[in-house]
Coordinates of C-alpha atoms in Angstrom, one line a residue:
Chain A
M857 CA -9.2 -18.0 -28.4
A858 CA -12.4 -19.7 -28.2
D859 CA -11.5 -22.7 -30.5
G860 CA -8.2 -23.1 -28.6
T861 CA -10.0 -23.6 -25.3
S862 CA -12.6 -26.2 -26.4
V863 CA -10.2 -29.2 -26.1
P864 CA -12.2 -32.3 -26.6
V865 CA -10.8 -34.3 -23.7
G866 CA -13.9 -36.2 -23.3
V867 CA -13.7 -37.9 -26.6
M868 CA -10.5 -39.8 -25.9
T869 CA -11.9 -43.1 -25.3
P870 CA -9.7 -46.1 -24.4
A871 CA -10.6 -47.6 -27.8
M872 CA -8.3 -45.1 -29.6
A873 CA -5.2 -46.5 -31.0
G874 CA -2.0 -46.0 -28.9
A875 CA -0.2 -44.1 -31.6
R876 CA -3.1 -41.7 -32.4
R877 CA -3.5 -41.2 -28.6
A878 CA 0.1 -40.0 -28.1
G879 CA -0.2 -37.7 -31.1
S880 CA -3.4 -36.1 -29.9
M881 CA -1.9 -35.8 -26.3
K882 CA 0.9 -33.9 -27.8
R883 CA -1.4 -31.6 -29.8
F884 CA -3.5 -31.2 -26.6
A885 CA -0.3 -30.1 -24.8
Q886 CA 0.7 -27.8 -27.4
R887 CA -2.8 -26.2 -27.6
R888 CA -2.9 -26.0 -23.8
S889 CA 0.3 -24.0 -23.7
T890 CA -0.8 -21.7 -26.6
T891 CA -3.9 -20.9 -24.7
A892 CA -2.0 -20.4 -21.5
F893 CA 0.2 -18.0 -23.3
L894 CA -2.7 -16.2 -24.9
L895 CA -4.3 -15.7 -21.4
C896 CA -1.0 -14.1 -20.2
L897 CA -0.6 -11.9 -23.1
P898 CA -2.5 -8.9 -21.7
L899 CA -0.3 -9.1 -18.6
I900 CA 2.9 -9.3 -20.6
L901 CA 1.9 -6.4 -22.8
L902 CA 1.0 -4.3 -19.9
V903 CA 4.2 -5.0 -18.0
A904 CA 6.4 -4.8 -21.1
G905 CA 4.8 -1.6 -22.2
F906 CA 4.5 0.4 -19.1
V907 CA 7.0 -1.1 -16.7
V908 CA 9.9 -2.8 -18.5
Y909 CA 10.1 -0.4 -21.4
P910 CA 9.9 2.8 -19.3
A911 CA 12.6 1.4 -17.0
F912 CA 15.0 1.1 -20.0
Y913 CA 13.7 4.3 -21.4
A914 CA 14.6 6.0 -18.1
I915 CA 18.1 4.8 -18.3
W916 CA 18.4 6.1 -21.9
L917 CA 16.9 9.5 -20.9
S918 CA 19.3 9.8 -18.1
L919 CA 22.1 9.8 -20.5
L920 CA 20.8 12.7 -22.6
N921 CA 21.1 16.6 -22.1
K922 CA 18.2 18.8 -20.9
K923 CA 16.8 19.3 -24.5
M924 CA 17.1 15.6 -25.1
T925 CA 19.1 16.4 -28.3
A926 CA 22.6 15.2 -27.4
F927 CA 24.1 12.1 -25.7
V928 CA 26.0 13.2 -22.6
G929 CA 26.9 9.9 -21.0
L930 CA 27.0 9.9 -17.3
S931 CA 27.3 13.6 -16.8
N932 CA 23.8 14.0 -15.4
F933 CA 24.9 11.6 -12.5
A934 CA 28.2 13.3 -12.0
F935 CA 26.4 16.7 -11.9
L936 CA 23.9 15.4 -9.4
L937 CA 26.4 13.9 -7.1
K938 CA 28.5 17.0 -6.9
R939 CA 25.4 19.1 -6.0
N940 CA 24.8 20.0 -2.4
T941 CA 21.0 19.7 -2.7
F942 CA 21.2 16.2 -4.1
Q943 CA 23.5 15.0 -1.3
L944 CA 20.9 16.3 1.1
V945 CA 18.3 14.4 -0.9
I946 CA 20.2 11.1 -0.6
F947 CA 20.7 11.7 3.2
Q948 CA 17.1 12.6 3.8
S949 CA 15.6 9.7 1.7
C950 CA 17.7 7.3 3.8
L951 CA 16.9 9.0 7.1
F952 CA 13.1 9.2 6.2
A953 CA 12.9 5.4 5.0
I954 CA 15.0 3.9 7.7
T955 CA 13.7 5.8 10.8
A956 CA 10.1 5.4 9.6
V957 CA 10.4 1.7 8.8
I958 CA 12.0 0.9 12.1
A959 CA 9.4 2.8 14.0
K960 CA 6.5 1.3 12.1
A961 CA 8.1 -2.2 12.6
I962 CA 8.3 -1.8 16.3
L963 CA 5.0 0.1 16.9
G964 CA 3.3 -2.4 14.7
F965 CA 4.7 -5.3 16.7
I966 CA 3.6 -3.9 20.0
I967 CA 0.2 -3.2 18.7
A968 CA -0.2 -6.6 17.2
H969 CA 0.8 -8.2 20.5
L970 CA -1.7 -6.1 22.4
M971 CA -4.3 -7.1 19.9
H972 CA -3.4 -10.7 20.2
N973 CA -4.0 -10.6 23.9
I974 CA -7.6 -9.6 23.8
P975 CA -10.3 -12.1 23.0
G976 CA -11.2 -12.6 19.3
K977 CA -14.6 -11.1 19.3
N978 CA -13.5 -7.6 20.4
Q979 CA -10.5 -7.8 18.2
R980 CA -12.5 -7.0 15.1
I981 CA -13.6 -3.6 16.4
W982 CA -10.1 -2.5 17.7
R983 CA -8.5 -3.8 14.4
G984 CA -11.1 -2.0 12.5
L985 CA -10.4 1.3 14.2
L986 CA -6.7 1.0 14.0
L987 CA -6.7 0.3 10.3
V988 CA -8.5 3.6 9.4
P989 CA -5.2 5.5 8.8
W990 CA -4.4 2.9 6.2
V991 CA -7.7 3.1 4.5
V992 CA -8.0 6.8 3.9
P993 CA -6.0 7.7 0.7
L994 CA -2.7 9.1 1.9
A995 CA -2.8 12.2 -0.3
L996 CA -6.0 13.1 1.4
S997 CA -5.1 12.5 5.1
T998 CA -1.8 14.3 4.5
L999 CA -3.9 17.5 3.8
T1000 CA -5.4 17.0 7.4
W1001 CA -1.8 16.7 8.9
W1002 CA -0.9 19.9 6.9
W1003 CA -3.8 21.8 8.5
M1004 CA -2.9 20.3 12.0
F1005 CA 0.7 21.6 11.5
D1006 CA -0.5 25.0 10.4
P1007 CA 1.7 27.5 12.2
S1008 CA -0.9 30.1 13.1
Y1009 CA -4.0 28.7 14.7
S1010 CA -3.5 25.0 14.5
A1011 CA -4.5 21.9 16.4
F1012 CA -1.1 21.1 17.9
N1013 CA 0.0 24.7 18.7
W1014 CA -3.2 25.4 20.4
I1015 CA -2.5 22.7 22.8
L1016 CA 1.0 23.7 23.3
E1017 CA -0.1 27.3 24.0
E1018 CA -2.8 26.1 26.5
L1019 CA 0.0 24.1 28.2
G1020 CA 2.1 27.2 28.5
F1021 CA 4.7 26.4 25.8
G1022 CA 5.4 28.6 22.8
A1023 CA 4.0 27.9 19.3
V1024 CA 6.3 25.5 17.2
P1025 CA 6.8 26.3 13.4
W1026 CA 6.2 22.8 12.6
L1027 CA 7.0 22.8 8.8
G1028 CA 9.1 25.9 8.9
V1029 CA 12.3 24.6 10.4
G1030 CA 14.5 21.9 8.7
W1031 CA 14.8 19.3 11.4
I1032 CA 11.3 19.7 12.9
A1033 CA 9.8 19.5 9.3
R1034 CA 11.8 16.3 8.7
I1035 CA 10.4 14.8 11.9
C1036 CA 6.8 15.9 10.9
T1037 CA 7.1 14.1 7.6
I1038 CA 8.4 10.9 9.3
T1039 CA 5.6 11.1 11.9
V1040 CA 3.0 11.3 9.2
N1041 CA 4.6 8.3 7.5
I1042 CA 4.6 6.3 10.8
W1043 CA 1.0 7.2 11.4
F1044 CA 0.0 6.0 7.9
G1045 CA 2.1 2.8 7.8
T1046 CA 1.9 1.3 11.3
P1047 CA -1.6 -0.3 10.7
F1048 CA -0.1 -2.3 7.8
F1049 CA 2.6 -3.7 10.0
M1050 CA 0.1 -4.4 12.7
I1051 CA -2.3 -6.3 10.4
M1052 CA 0.6 -8.4 8.9
Y1053 CA 2.1 -9.2 12.4
L1054 CA -1.4 -10.1 13.6
A1055 CA -1.9 -12.6 10.8
A1056 CA 1.4 -14.0 11.5
L1057 CA 0.8 -14.3 15.3
K1058 CA -2.3 -16.2 14.6
S1059 CA -0.4 -18.6 12.3
V1060 CA 2.0 -19.7 15.1
P1061 CA 0.7 -23.1 16.4
E1062 CA -0.5 -23.0 20.0
Q1063 CA 1.4 -26.2 20.7
L1064 CA 4.7 -24.5 20.4
Y1065 CA 3.8 -22.1 23.2
E1066 CA 2.5 -25.0 25.3
A1067 CA 5.8 -26.8 24.6
A1068 CA 7.7 -23.7 25.6
A1069 CA 5.6 -23.3 28.8
I1070 CA 6.4 -26.9 29.8
D1071 CA 10.0 -26.2 29.3
G1072 CA 9.7 -23.4 31.7
A1073 CA 10.0 -20.6 29.3
N1074 CA 8.9 -17.1 30.4
A1075 CA 7.2 -14.5 28.3
V1076 CA 10.3 -12.9 27.0
Q1077 CA 11.8 -16.3 26.1
K1078 CA 8.7 -17.3 24.3
L1079 CA 8.9 -14.1 22.3
F1080 CA 12.6 -14.6 21.4
F1081 CA 12.6 -18.4 20.8
V1082 CA 9.1 -19.1 19.5
T1083 CA 7.4 -16.0 18.2
L1084 CA 10.1 -14.2 16.4
P1085 CA 11.7 -17.2 14.7
M1086 CA 8.2 -18.3 13.4
M1087 CA 7.6 -14.8 12.2
R1088 CA 10.9 -14.1 10.5
N1089 CA 9.8 -14.5 6.9
I1090 CA 6.8 -12.4 7.5
I1091 CA 8.7 -9.7 9.2
A1092 CA 11.2 -9.8 6.4
I1093 CA 8.6 -9.5 3.6
T1094 CA 6.7 -6.8 5.5
V1095 CA 9.8 -4.8 6.1
L1096 CA 10.8 -5.1 2.4
F1097 CA 7.4 -3.9 1.1
S1098 CA 7.3 -1.1 3.5
L1099 CA 10.9 -0.1 2.8
I1100 CA 10.1 0.2 -0.9
V1101 CA 7.0 2.2 -0.4
T1102 CA 8.6 4.5 2.2
F1103 CA 11.7 5.0 0.2
A1104 CA 9.7 5.8 -2.9
D1105 CA 7.2 8.0 -1.0
F1106 CA 6.0 11.0 -2.8
D1107 CA 2.7 12.1 -1.3
I1108 CA 3.6 13.1 2.2
V1109 CA 6.6 15.3 1.4
R1110 CA 5.1 16.8 -1.6
I1111 CA 1.9 18.0 0.2
L1112 CA 3.3 18.8 3.6
T1113 CA 6.5 20.8 2.7
G1114 CA 7.1 20.5 -1.1
G1115 CA 10.7 19.8 -0.2
G1116 CA 11.3 22.9 1.8
P1117 CA 12.4 24.6 4.0
Q1118 CA 15.6 25.0 2.0
D1119 CA 15.3 21.6 0.5
M1120 CA 15.6 20.0 3.9
T1121 CA 12.8 17.5 3.4
H1122 CA 13.3 16.6 -0.3
V1123 CA 13.3 12.8 -1.0
F1124 CA 14.2 11.3 -4.3
A1125 CA 10.6 11.1 -5.6
T1126 CA 9.7 14.8 -4.8
Y1127 CA 13.1 16.0 -6.1
A1128 CA 12.7 14.1 -9.2
F1129 CA 9.3 15.7 -9.6
Q1130 CA 10.6 19.1 -9.1
V1131 CA 13.5 18.7 -11.5
G1132 CA 11.7 16.7 -14.1
I1133 CA 8.2 18.0 -14.3
Q1134 CA 8.4 21.6 -12.7
S1135 CA 11.8 22.6 -14.1
G1136 CA 11.2 20.6 -17.3
D1137 CA 14.5 18.8 -17.2
I1138 CA 13.3 15.3 -17.7
P1139 CA 16.7 13.6 -18.2
L1140 CA 18.0 15.0 -14.9
G1141 CA 14.8 14.0 -13.2
A1142 CA 15.1 10.5 -14.6
S1143 CA 18.6 10.4 -13.3
V1144 CA 17.4 11.4 -9.8
S1145 CA 14.8 8.6 -9.6
L1146 CA 17.2 6.1 -11.1
F1147 CA 19.2 6.6 -7.9
M1148 CA 16.5 4.7 -6.1
F1149 CA 16.9 1.5 -8.2
P1150 CA 20.2 0.1 -7.0
I1151 CA 19.3 0.7 -3.3
L1152 CA 15.9 -1.0 -3.6
A1153 CA 17.3 -3.8 -5.8
V1154 CA 20.0 -4.6 -3.1
A1155 CA 17.4 -4.6 -0.4
A1156 CA 15.0 -6.8 -2.4
F1157 CA 17.8 -9.2 -3.3
F1158 CA 18.9 -9.8 0.2
V1159 CA 15.5 -10.0 1.8
L1160 CA 14.0 -12.4 -0.9
R1161 CA 17.1 -14.6 -0.7
G1162 CA 16.7 -14.9 3.0
V1163 CA 13.0 -15.7 2.7
T1164 CA 13.6 -18.3 -0.1
R1165 CA 16.3 -19.9 2.0
R1166 CA 14.2 -20.2 5.1
T1167 CA 11.2 -21.5 3.1
K1168 CA 13.4 -24.3 1.8
E1169 CA 14.6 -25.1 5.3
I1170 CA 11.1 -25.3 6.5
A1171 CA 10.1 -27.6 3.5
A1172 CA 13.3 -29.8 4.0
Chain B
M167 CA 16.0 -27.0 29.0
S168 CA 15.2 -30.4 30.6
S169 CA 11.4 -30.6 30.3
T170 CA 10.8 -33.3 33.0
T171 CA 12.2 -31.5 35.8
A172 CA 10.4 -28.4 34.9
V173 CA 7.1 -30.2 34.9
A174 CA 7.8 -31.9 38.1
E175 CA 8.5 -28.6 39.8
N176 CA 5.5 -26.8 38.1
V177 CA 2.7 -29.2 39.0
P178 CA 2.2 -28.4 42.7
Q179 CA 2.8 -24.7 41.9
T180 CA 0.3 -24.2 39.3
R181 CA -2.3 -25.5 41.6
R182 CA -1.4 -23.0 44.3
T183 CA -1.0 -20.1 42.0
H184 CA -4.1 -20.7 40.0
S185 CA -6.1 -17.7 41.3
S186 CA -3.2 -15.3 41.3
L187 CA -2.4 -16.4 37.6
H188 CA -6.1 -15.8 36.8
R189 CA -5.8 -12.3 38.3
Q190 CA -2.6 -11.7 36.4
R191 CA -4.4 -12.7 33.2
T192 CA -7.2 -10.2 34.0
W193 CA -4.7 -7.5 34.6
A194 CA -2.8 -8.2 31.4
L195 CA -6.1 -8.1 29.5
W196 CA -7.1 -4.7 31.0
G197 CA -3.6 -3.4 30.4
S198 CA -4.0 -4.5 26.7
Y199 CA -7.2 -2.6 26.5
V200 CA -5.8 0.5 28.0
A201 CA -2.8 0.5 25.8
L202 CA -4.8 -0.2 22.7
G203 CA -7.1 2.6 23.7
V204 CA -4.3 5.1 23.8
F205 CA -3.1 3.9 20.4
V206 CA -6.5 4.2 19.0
I207 CA -7.0 7.8 20.2
M208 CA -3.5 8.6 18.8
F209 CA -4.2 7.1 15.4
L210 CA -7.7 8.6 15.1
V211 CA -6.7 12.2 15.9
P212 CA -6.4 13.2 12.2
P213 CA -9.8 11.8 11.0
F214 CA -11.4 13.3 14.0
Y215 CA -9.9 16.6 13.4
T216 CA -10.9 16.4 9.7
L217 CA -14.5 15.9 10.6
M218 CA -14.5 18.7 13.1
T219 CA -13.0 21.1 10.7
S220 CA -15.3 20.0 7.9
L221 CA -18.2 21.1 10.1
K222 CA -17.0 24.6 10.8
S223 CA -18.1 27.6 8.9
S224 CA -15.3 29.7 7.3
A225 CA -16.1 32.6 9.7
E226 CA -15.5 30.2 12.7
I227 CA -12.1 29.0 11.3
S228 CA -10.9 32.6 10.6
A229 CA -12.0 33.9 14.0
Q230 CA -9.4 31.7 15.7
Q231 CA -11.1 31.7 19.0
G232 CA -11.6 28.8 21.5
S233 CA -10.4 25.4 21.0
P234 CA -9.9 24.3 17.4
W235 CA -10.6 20.8 18.4
M236 CA -14.3 21.5 19.0
V237 CA -17.1 22.7 16.7
H238 CA -19.0 25.6 18.3
H239 CA -21.6 26.1 15.5
P240 CA -21.9 22.9 13.4
T241 CA -22.9 23.6 9.9
L242 CA -23.1 21.6 6.6
E243 CA -22.4 24.5 4.4
N244 CA -18.9 23.2 3.4
F245 CA -20.5 19.9 2.3
W246 CA -23.4 21.7 0.5
Y247 CA -20.9 24.0 -1.3
L248 CA -18.9 21.2 -2.6
L249 CA -21.8 19.1 -3.7
T250 CA -23.1 21.9 -5.7
Y251 CA -19.7 23.0 -6.9
P252 CA -19.4 21.9 -10.7
N253 CA -15.6 21.4 -10.4
F254 CA -15.9 19.1 -7.5
Q255 CA -18.6 17.1 -9.2
T256 CA -16.3 16.8 -12.1
F257 CA -13.5 15.6 -9.9
Y258 CA -15.7 13.0 -8.2
L259 CA -17.1 11.8 -11.5
N260 CA -13.7 11.5 -13.0
S261 CA -12.4 9.5 -10.1
V262 CA -15.4 7.1 -10.2
M263 CA -15.1 6.5 -14.0
I264 CA -11.3 6.1 -13.8
T265 CA -11.5 3.7 -10.9
I266 CA -14.2 1.6 -12.4
A267 CA -12.3 1.3 -15.6
T268 CA -9.1 0.6 -13.8
V269 CA -10.6 -2.1 -11.7
V270 CA -12.3 -3.8 -14.5
V271 CA -9.3 -3.8 -16.7
S272 CA -6.9 -4.9 -13.9
M273 CA -9.1 -7.7 -12.8
V274 CA -9.6 -9.2 -16.3
I275 CA -5.9 -9.0 -16.9
S276 CA -4.9 -10.5 -13.6
V277 CA -7.5 -13.2 -13.3
L278 CA -6.7 -14.5 -16.9
A279 CA -3.0 -14.5 -16.2
A280 CA -3.2 -16.0 -12.7
F281 CA -5.4 -18.8 -14.0
S282 CA -2.9 -19.5 -16.8
L283 CA 0.1 -19.1 -14.5
A284 CA -1.3 -21.3 -11.6
R285 CA -2.9 -24.0 -13.7
M286 CA -1.9 -24.3 -17.3
G287 CA 1.7 -23.1 -17.6
F288 CA 3.8 -22.7 -20.7
W289 CA 7.4 -22.3 -21.6
G290 CA 8.7 -19.6 -19.4
S291 CA 5.7 -19.2 -17.1
N292 CA 7.7 -19.7 -13.9
V293 CA 9.9 -16.8 -15.0
L294 CA 6.9 -14.8 -15.7
S295 CA 5.3 -15.3 -12.2
T296 CA 8.6 -14.3 -10.5
G297 CA 8.8 -11.3 -12.8
V298 CA 5.2 -10.3 -12.0
F299 CA 6.2 -10.3 -8.2
L300 CA 9.2 -8.3 -8.9
T301 CA 7.2 -5.7 -10.9
Y302 CA 5.2 -5.2 -7.8
L303 CA 8.4 -4.0 -6.1
I304 CA 9.1 -1.3 -8.6
P305 CA 7.6 2.0 -7.2
A306 CA 5.6 4.4 -9.4
S307 CA 8.0 7.2 -8.6
L308 CA 10.8 5.5 -10.4
L309 CA 9.0 5.3 -13.6
F310 CA 6.9 8.7 -13.8
L311 CA 9.3 10.6 -15.9
P312 CA 9.7 8.1 -18.8
L313 CA 6.0 7.5 -18.6
F314 CA 5.6 11.3 -19.0
K315 CA 7.3 11.0 -22.4
I316 CA 5.4 7.9 -23.3
V317 CA 2.0 9.4 -22.3
G318 CA 2.9 12.5 -24.3
F319 CA 3.7 10.3 -27.2
L320 CA 0.3 8.7 -26.9
G321 CA -1.2 12.1 -27.0
L322 CA -2.8 11.6 -23.6
I323 CA -1.1 14.4 -21.5
N324 CA -3.9 16.2 -19.6
S325 CA -6.4 13.5 -20.5
V326 CA -7.9 11.7 -17.5
W327 CA -7.8 8.4 -19.6
C328 CA -4.0 8.1 -19.4
L329 CA -4.7 7.0 -15.9
V330 CA -6.6 3.9 -17.1
L331 CA -3.5 2.8 -18.9
L332 CA -1.2 3.6 -16.0
Y333 CA -3.0 2.6 -12.9
P334 CA -3.3 -1.2 -13.8
T335 CA 0.5 -1.4 -13.8
L336 CA 0.2 -0.5 -10.1
A337 CA -2.6 -2.9 -9.3
V338 CA -2.2 -6.0 -11.7
P339 CA 1.0 -7.4 -10.3
F340 CA -0.4 -7.6 -6.8
C341 CA -3.8 -8.8 -7.9
T342 CA -2.2 -11.5 -10.1
W343 CA -0.1 -12.6 -7.2
I344 CA -3.2 -12.8 -4.9
M345 CA -5.0 -14.7 -7.5
I346 CA -2.3 -17.2 -8.3
G347 CA -2.3 -18.0 -4.5
Y348 CA -6.1 -18.5 -4.5
F349 CA -6.2 -20.5 -7.7
S350 CA -3.4 -22.8 -6.6
S351 CA -5.3 -23.7 -3.5
I352 CA -8.2 -25.2 -5.5
P353 CA -7.9 -28.9 -5.6
K354 CA -6.6 -30.4 -9.0
E355 CA -9.4 -32.9 -9.0
L356 CA -11.9 -30.2 -9.6
D357 CA -10.4 -29.3 -12.9
E358 CA -9.7 -32.8 -14.0
A359 CA -13.4 -33.5 -13.4
A360 CA -14.4 -30.5 -15.5
L361 CA -12.0 -31.5 -18.3
I362 CA -13.4 -35.0 -18.4
D363 CA -16.9 -33.5 -18.6
G364 CA -15.7 -31.8 -21.7
A365 CA -15.3 -28.2 -20.5
G366 CA -12.9 -26.0 -22.1
Y367 CA -10.4 -23.9 -20.2
L368 CA -12.4 -20.6 -20.3
Q369 CA -15.5 -22.5 -19.3
M370 CA -13.5 -24.1 -16.4
L371 CA -12.2 -20.7 -15.4
W372 CA -15.7 -19.1 -15.6
R373 CA -17.7 -21.9 -14.0
I374 CA -15.4 -23.2 -11.4
F375 CA -12.3 -21.1 -10.7
I376 CA -14.1 -17.7 -10.5
P377 CA -16.9 -18.8 -8.2
V378 CA -14.6 -20.9 -5.9
A379 CA -12.0 -18.2 -5.7
M380 CA -14.5 -15.4 -5.0
P381 CA -13.1 -14.2 -1.8
G382 CA -9.7 -13.8 -3.5
I383 CA -11.4 -11.9 -6.3
I384 CA -13.1 -9.6 -3.9
A385 CA -9.9 -8.9 -2.0
A386 CA -8.0 -8.3 -5.3
T387 CA -10.8 -5.9 -6.6
I388 CA -10.7 -4.0 -3.2
F389 CA -6.9 -3.7 -3.7
A390 CA -7.3 -2.4 -7.3
F391 CA -9.9 0.1 -6.1
T392 CA -7.8 1.4 -3.4
V393 CA -4.9 1.9 -5.5
S394 CA -6.6 3.7 -8.2
W395 CA -8.8 5.8 -5.9
G396 CA -5.8 7.1 -3.9
A397 CA -3.0 7.5 -6.4
F398 CA -1.5 10.9 -6.3
L399 CA 1.7 11.1 -8.3
Y400 CA 0.4 10.2 -11.8
P401 CA -2.5 12.5 -11.9
L402 CA -0.4 15.3 -10.4
A403 CA 2.2 14.9 -13.1
Y404 CA 0.1 14.3 -16.2
L405 CA -3.1 16.4 -15.6
Y406 CA -3.3 20.1 -15.3
T407 CA -6.7 21.4 -16.1
S408 CA -9.6 21.0 -13.6
N409 CA -12.0 19.4 -16.1
Q410 CA -9.6 16.4 -16.3
M411 CA -8.5 16.1 -12.6
V412 CA -9.4 13.5 -10.2
L413 CA -10.2 14.0 -6.5
T414 CA -6.7 13.5 -4.9
V415 CA -5.3 16.3 -6.9
G416 CA -8.3 18.3 -7.5
I417 CA -8.9 19.2 -3.9
V418 CA -5.5 20.5 -3.4
S419 CA -5.3 22.5 -6.7
D420 CA -8.9 23.9 -6.7
L421 CA -9.5 24.8 -3.2
I422 CA -6.2 26.4 -2.4
R423 CA -6.2 29.8 -4.3
G424 CA -2.9 31.5 -3.8
D425 CA -2.5 32.0 -0.1
V426 CA -6.1 31.5 0.8
F427 CA -6.6 28.1 2.4
Q428 CA -10.3 27.3 2.6
W429 CA -9.7 24.7 5.3
G430 CA -13.4 24.0 6.0
K431 CA -14.1 23.2 2.4
I432 CA -10.8 21.2 2.0
M433 CA -11.6 19.1 5.0
A434 CA -15.2 18.5 3.7
G435 CA -13.7 17.5 0.5
V436 CA -11.3 15.1 2.3
V437 CA -14.3 13.6 4.1
L438 CA -16.4 13.2 0.8
A439 CA -13.3 11.7 -1.1
S440 CA -12.6 9.3 1.7
M441 CA -16.2 8.0 1.8
P442 CA -16.0 5.3 -0.8
P443 CA -12.9 3.6 0.6
I444 CA -14.2 3.8 4.2
L445 CA -17.6 2.4 3.2
I446 CA -16.0 -0.5 1.3
Y447 CA -13.8 -1.1 4.2
A448 CA -16.6 -1.0 6.8
F449 CA -18.7 -3.6 4.9
L450 CA -15.9 -5.8 3.5
M451 CA -13.3 -5.6 6.2
D452 CA -12.5 -9.2 6.3
Y453 CA -11.9 -9.2 2.5
Y454 CA -9.8 -6.1 2.9
V455 CA -7.6 -7.6 5.5
A456 CA -7.3 -10.9 3.5
G457 CA -6.1 -8.9 0.6
L458 CA -3.6 -7.1 2.6
T459 CA -2.2 -10.1 4.4
A460 CA -2.3 -12.4 1.3
G461 CA 1.3 -11.6 0.7
A462 CA 2.3 -12.6 4.2
T463 CA 0.7 -16.1 4.2
K464 CA 1.7 -16.9 0.6
G465 CA 5.3 -15.4 0.5

């Protein structure tokens, strides 16, 4: 790689003949693109070997039987779709992702606005404190939540009992457990929304608000006609990122409930883990996680198309 | 909205209502502080509870008396137990080794690629940058089963080093993306000047681009660190003996024996394991935030 990079641009003096100059320019460009390609090679190998190849391999695996000896076509998918548990998994994944993302988006928006109200010097401290849930690794902080949801002598049940209510079996009853997993996800993900919105709020030019104020706009109108339109791209990107991460979430459900009670909290990732790793049926597990792909791809397509279109509008 | 009439109406009003406007502002400010305070308390409940529990002795936890939110007899015995516990030391050491290796590998790959994609370009480089971005959108839980077969084929099941191969796939796309943004913002005149002075591309990258884009490099490094320190699915799926485990899975699998939950020790483990990210965050918060929001400003 070393000789490809030491391109002697400096020796190209004006005295050189025109023809030779064109030739060396061509060679220069060629070397340049070879070097460029070599610099990208590690990235290409990594992505090809551990992302693209596994993705196609997953499709191939999902078409095999449990022992991976025979080709069974789409019968893994057909089997899954008929299974009651898997229908629950689809419902729960969507419920988990959609409620959590909406709640995170709204809470993050409110907190970012509150934060934007207070003077810059104090913002750092508040922002610093509010980002802590995002900084602690999720697998570790979920352990704390697990402990707080403990049925016998736990943080929440103690408060409830002090207030005269009965103890709640947090992770033991289907719907409560679902709400618990969603709550933990909201707690973890809201700071991310907050920080993205705060950056976006700061990038809205002050003149726009002044112009709106001169036009007699009140706070609500400023929000809907200035802030939100200016932030649309960032909101879209943040929601897309969060949707993907939330939809594919593994840590929270795996640690808090392991999918229980009666499979009522399983999401795609945890169910794929249970089927593929714990029961050893890798093809069926691969089929489970492949169900995520079309849903994510559709979401990504529409969000990114919208973002590109708006970016072009701004540029035009 | 006709702006001229609005201005004409507003001028006398603003003078009259100046003091009440000021009072309104003060109220809004205090309201914001109070609301933020409520949110901060809500969001910091779990960390607080972790800390409280980690300071309790096992006897105090199993006695189940008094408020669980308070420590009655603070003790460091859980921390001491973990620090002198060989398994925990192994988890910590493994985590540190894997994270350092992952960060180095990811940063080398992504800085080289970002430099090439942002500045040099070759046939298909635009497709590649889009592809890198799309790779970032593929979650780990989509690929862990085929990767299980691939890791097995490489003979790396239950070897902590398989993580050094796999973690970069989680970190590199985003790091490359951040770095492309930072490198593109460096003025073109700088590299022209370097080329005229006879510098090669690698020299240019090393002497100019890396120093100038240092904030971006720090932000990307922090991102790679966070990803590899906190990842849970891959180690849980591919590692099963305690000498090969990392912190995120080790704490769960080692401190929970059957039905016995040693909550004090688990929480102390959580505190110790969260220390590195928290410290980095405390000292480099601005870079951390810059890395997080890089997507927003560039996208």
